[in-house]
Amino acid sequence: MRRRESNLDLFQEAEEVNELSDGYAFRFSDTREQLTAILALISIERECAPLLTFELQFAPQRGPLWLRIRGPEGVKAYIKNGLSSPRRLT
């Protein structure tokens, strides 16, 4: 349960969420705390969900961080129900 709560805390901080054909993209502020939390999430989830692809984009001029989580069919439901707050995703 602690992992889920930690994930919810992180995804509640997302400033924007975009649905992708094979996952979701989340925009976060470029802060050290956000980056640390995102990297921790990726590290843990790579062990638990090895079929997921994680892409982290750093915008120029200290712009936002974009985390894209992609995967095979069914990944959107996993992200919606297992990683993030369902209220944020439609």
JSON list of C-alpha atoms in Angstrom, two decimals:
[
{"chain": "A", "resi": 1, "resn": "MET", "atom": "CA", "xyz": [0.00, 0.00, 0.00]},
{"chain": "A", "resi": 2, "resn": "ARG", "atom": "CA", "xyz": [2.87, 2.39, 0.74]},
{"chain": "A", "resi": 3, "resn": "ARG", "atom": "CA", "xyz": [4.09, 2.17, -2.89]},
{"chain": "A", "resi": 4, "resn": "ARG", "atom": "CA", "xyz": [0.63, 3.09, -4.18]},
{"chain": "A", "resi": 5, "resn": "GLU", "atom": "CA", "xyz": [0.37, 6.05, -1.79]},
{"chain": "A", "resi": 6, "resn": "SER", "atom": "CA", "xyz": [3.79, 7.27, -2.87]},
{"chain": "A", "resi": 7, "resn": "ASN", "atom": "CA", "xyz": [2.77, 7.02, -6.52]},
{"chain": "A", "resi": 8, "resn": "LEU", "atom": "CA", "xyz": [-0.46, 8.90, -5.85]},
{"chain": "A", "resi": 9, "resn": "ASP", "atom": "CA", "xyz": [1.50, 11.65, -4.11]},
{"chain": "A", "resi": 10, "resn": "LEU", "atom": "CA", "xyz": [3.75, 12.02, -7.14]},
{"chain": "A", "resi": 11, "resn": "PHE", "atom": "CA", "xyz": [1.02, 11.96, -9.77]},
{"chain": "A", "resi": 12, "resn": "GLN", "atom": "CA", "xyz": [-1.08, 14.46, -7.83]},
{"chain": "A", "resi": 13, "resn": "GLU", "atom": "CA", "xyz": [1.80, 16.86, -8.52]},
{"chain": "A", "resi": 14, "resn": "ALA", "atom": "CA", "xyz": [1.48, 16.46, -12.32]},
{"chain": "A", "resi": 15, "resn": "GLU", "atom": "CA", "xyz": [0.62, 19.80, -13.89]},
{"chain": "A", "resi": 16, "resn": "GLU", "atom": "CA", "xyz": [-0.72, 18.25, -17.07]},
{"chain": "A", "resi": 17, "resn": "VAL", "atom": "CA", "xyz": [-1.65, 14.75, -18.26]},
{"chain": "A", "resi": 18, "resn": "ASN", "atom": "CA", "xyz": [-1.91, 13.73, -21.91]},
{"chain": "A", "resi": 19, "resn": "GLU", "atom": "CA", "xyz": [-3.22, 10.42, -23.17]},
{"chain": "A", "resi": 20, "resn": "LEU", "atom": "CA", "xyz": [-0.95, 8.70, -25.70]},
{"chain": "A", "resi": 21, "resn": "SER", "atom": "CA", "xyz": [-1.88, 5.87, -28.04]},
{"chain": "A", "resi": 22, "resn": "ASP", "atom": "CA", "xyz": [0.14, 3.48, -25.85]},
{"chain": "A", "resi": 23, "resn": "GLY", "atom": "CA", "xyz": [0.19, 5.17, -22.45]},
{"chain": "A", "resi": 24, "resn": "TYR", "atom": "CA", "xyz": [0.25, 8.59, -20.79]},
{"chain": "A", "resi": 25, "resn": "ALA", "atom": "CA", "xyz": [2.49, 11.66, -20.59]},
{"chain": "A", "resi": 26, "resn": "PHE", "atom": "CA", "xyz": [2.77, 13.61, -17.34]},
{"chain": "A", "resi": 27, "resn": "ARG", "atom": "CA", "xyz": [4.22, 17.12, -17.05]},
{"chain": "A", "resi": 28, "resn": "PHE", "atom": "CA", "xyz": [5.97, 18.11, -13.82]},
{"chain": "A", "resi": 29, "resn": "SER", "atom": "CA", "xyz": [7.79, 21.20, -12.60]},
{"chain": "A", "resi": 30, "resn": "ASP", "atom": "CA", "xyz": [11.55, 21.15, -12.99]},
{"chain": "A", "resi": 31, "resn": "THR", "atom": "CA", "xyz": [12.48, 20.85, -9.33]},
{"chain": "A", "resi": 32, "resn": "ARG", "atom": "CA", "xyz": [14.99, 18.62, -7.62]},
{"chain": "A", "resi": 33, "resn": "GLU", "atom": "CA", "xyz": [12.21, 17.08, -5.51]},
{"chain": "A", "resi": 34, "resn": "GLN", "atom": "CA", "xyz": [10.11, 16.21, -8.56]},
{"chain": "A", "resi": 35, "resn": "LEU", "atom": "CA", "xyz": [13.07, 14.69, -10.38]},
{"chain": "A", "resi": 36, "resn": "THR", "atom": "CA", "xyz": [14.06, 12.63, -7.34]},
{"chain": "A", "resi": 37, "resn": "ALA", "atom": "CA", "xyz": [10.50, 11.32, -6.95]},
{"chain": "A", "resi": 38, "resn": "ILE", "atom": "CA", "xyz": [10.21, 10.50, -10.67]},
{"chain": "A", "resi": 39, "resn": "LEU", "atom": "CA", "xyz": [13.52, 8.63, -10.71]},
{"chain": "A", "resi": 40, "resn": "ALA", "atom": "CA", "xyz": [12.50, 6.67, -7.60]},
{"chain": "A", "resi": 41, "resn": "LEU", "atom": "CA", "xyz": [9.21, 5.72, -9.27]},
{"chain": "A", "resi": 42, "resn": "ILE", "atom": "CA", "xyz": [10.99, 4.57, -12.41]},
{"chain": "A", "resi": 43, "resn": "SER", "atom": "CA", "xyz": [13.49, 2.54, -10.42]},
{"chain": "A", "resi": 44, "resn": "ILE", "atom": "CA", "xyz": [10.78, 0.72, -8.47]},
{"chain": "A", "resi": 45, "resn": "GLU", "atom": "CA", "xyz": [8.38, 0.21, -11.37]},
{"chain": "A", "resi": 46, "resn": "ARG", "atom": "CA", "xyz": [11.09, -1.21, -13.64]},
{"chain": "A", "resi": 47, "resn": "GLU", "atom": "CA", "xyz": [11.33, -4.08, -11.18]},
{"chain": "A", "resi": 48, "resn": "CYS", "atom": "CA", "xyz": [7.57, -4.54, -10.75]},
{"chain": "A", "resi": 49, "resn": "ALA", "atom": "CA", "xyz": [6.40, -3.89, -14.31]},
{"chain": "A", "resi": 50, "resn": "PRO", "atom": "CA", "xyz": [9.21, -4.80, -16.72]},
{"chain": "A", "resi": 51, "resn": "LEU", "atom": "CA", "xyz": [7.03, -4.34, -19.82]},
{"chain": "A", "resi": 52, "resn": "LEU", "atom": "CA", "xyz": [6.66, -0.60, -19.25]},
{"chain": "A", "resi": 53, "resn": "THR", "atom": "CA", "xyz": [8.77, 1.94, -21.12]},
{"chain": "A", "resi": 54, "resn": "PHE", "atom": "CA", "xyz": [9.71, 5.13, -19.26]},
{"chain": "A", "resi": 55, "resn": "GLU", "atom": "CA", "xyz": [10.80, 8.26, -21.10]},
{"chain": "A", "resi": 56, "resn": "LEU", "atom": "CA", "xyz": [11.96, 11.33, -19.20]},
{"chain": "A", "resi": 57, "resn": "GLN", "atom": "CA", "xyz": [12.33, 14.56, -21.18]},
{"chain": "A", "resi": 58, "resn": "PHE", "atom": "CA", "xyz": [14.05, 17.66, -19.86]},
{"chain": "A", "resi": 59, "resn": "ALA", "atom": "CA", "xyz": [12.85, 20.80, -21.65]},
{"chain": "A", "resi": 60, "resn": "PRO", "atom": "CA", "xyz": [15.42, 23.53, -22.40]},
{"chain": "A", "resi": 61, "resn": "GLN", "atom": "CA", "xyz": [15.76, 26.62, -20.20]},
{"chain": "A", "resi": 62, "resn": "ARG", "atom": "CA", "xyz": [14.73, 24.65, -17.11]},
{"chain": "A", "resi": 63, "resn": "GLY", "atom": "CA", "xyz": [11.33, 24.04, -18.60]},
{"chain": "A", "resi": 64, "resn": "PRO", "atom": "CA", "xyz": [9.04, 21.27, -17.43]},
{"chain": "A", "resi": 65, "resn": "LEU", "atom": "CA", "xyz": [9.91, 17.62, -17.01]},
{"chain": "A", "resi": 66, "resn": "TRP", "atom": "CA", "xyz": [7.83, 15.19, -19.07]},
{"chain": "A", "resi": 67, "resn": "LEU", "atom": "CA", "xyz": [7.43, 11.59, -17.95]},
{"chain": "A", "resi": 68, "resn": "ARG", "atom": "CA", "xyz": [5.97, 9.30, -20.58]},
{"chain": "A", "resi": 69, "resn": "ILE", "atom": "CA", "xyz": [4.95, 5.82, -19.56]},
{"chain": "A", "resi": 70, "resn": "ARG", "atom": "CA", "xyz": [4.21, 3.49, -22.43]},
{"chain": "A", "resi": 71, "resn": "GLY", "atom": "CA", "xyz": [3.65, -0.18, -22.95]},
{"chain": "A", "resi": 72, "resn": "PRO", "atom": "CA", "xyz": [1.70, -2.97, -24.64]},
{"chain": "A", "resi": 73, "resn": "GLU", "atom": "CA", "xyz": [-2.06, -3.31, -24.75]},
{"chain": "A", "resi": 74, "resn": "GLY", "atom": "CA", "xyz": [-3.58, -2.93, -21.30]},
{"chain": "A", "resi": 75, "resn": "VAL", "atom": "CA", "xyz": [-0.93, -0.52, -20.05]},
{"chain": "A", "resi": 76, "resn": "LYS", "atom": "CA", "xyz": [-3.35, 2.41, -19.86]},
{"chain": "A", "resi": 77, "resn": "ALA", "atom": "CA", "xyz": [-5.55, 0.52, -17.41]},
{"chain": "A", "resi": 78, "resn": "TYR", "atom": "CA", "xyz": [-2.49, -0.42, -15.35]},
{"chain": "A", "resi": 79, "resn": "ILE", "atom": "CA", "xyz": [-1.34, 3.19, -15.21]},
{"chain": "A", "resi": 80, "resn": "LYS", "atom": "CA", "xyz": [-4.82, 4.46, -14.43]},
{"chain": "A", "resi": 81, "resn": "ASN", "atom": "CA", "xyz": [-5.52, 1.90, -11.70]},
{"chain": "A", "resi": 82, "resn": "GLY", "atom": "CA", "xyz": [-2.10, 1.04, -10.39]},
{"chain": "A", "resi": 83, "resn": "LEU", "atom": "CA", "xyz": [0.16, 4.04, -10.70]},
{"chain": "A", "resi": 84, "resn": "SER", "atom": "CA", "xyz": [-1.78, 7.26, -10.72]},
{"chain": "A", "resi": 85, "resn": "SER", "atom": "CA", "xyz": [-4.92, 8.82, -9.41]},
{"chain": "A", "resi": 86, "resn": "PRO", "atom": "CA", "xyz": [-7.84, 7.69, -11.59]},
{"chain": "A", "resi": 87, "resn": "ARG", "atom": "CA", "xyz": [-9.35, 11.15, -11.17]},
{"chain": "A", "resi": 88, "resn": "ARG", "atom": "CA", "xyz": [-6.47, 12.60, -13.20]},
{"chain": "A", "resi": 89, "resn": "LEU", "atom": "CA", "xyz": [-6.89, 10.25, -16.15]},
{"chain": "A", "resi": 90, "resn": "THR", "atom": "CA", "xyz": [-9.86, 9.99, -18.43]}
]
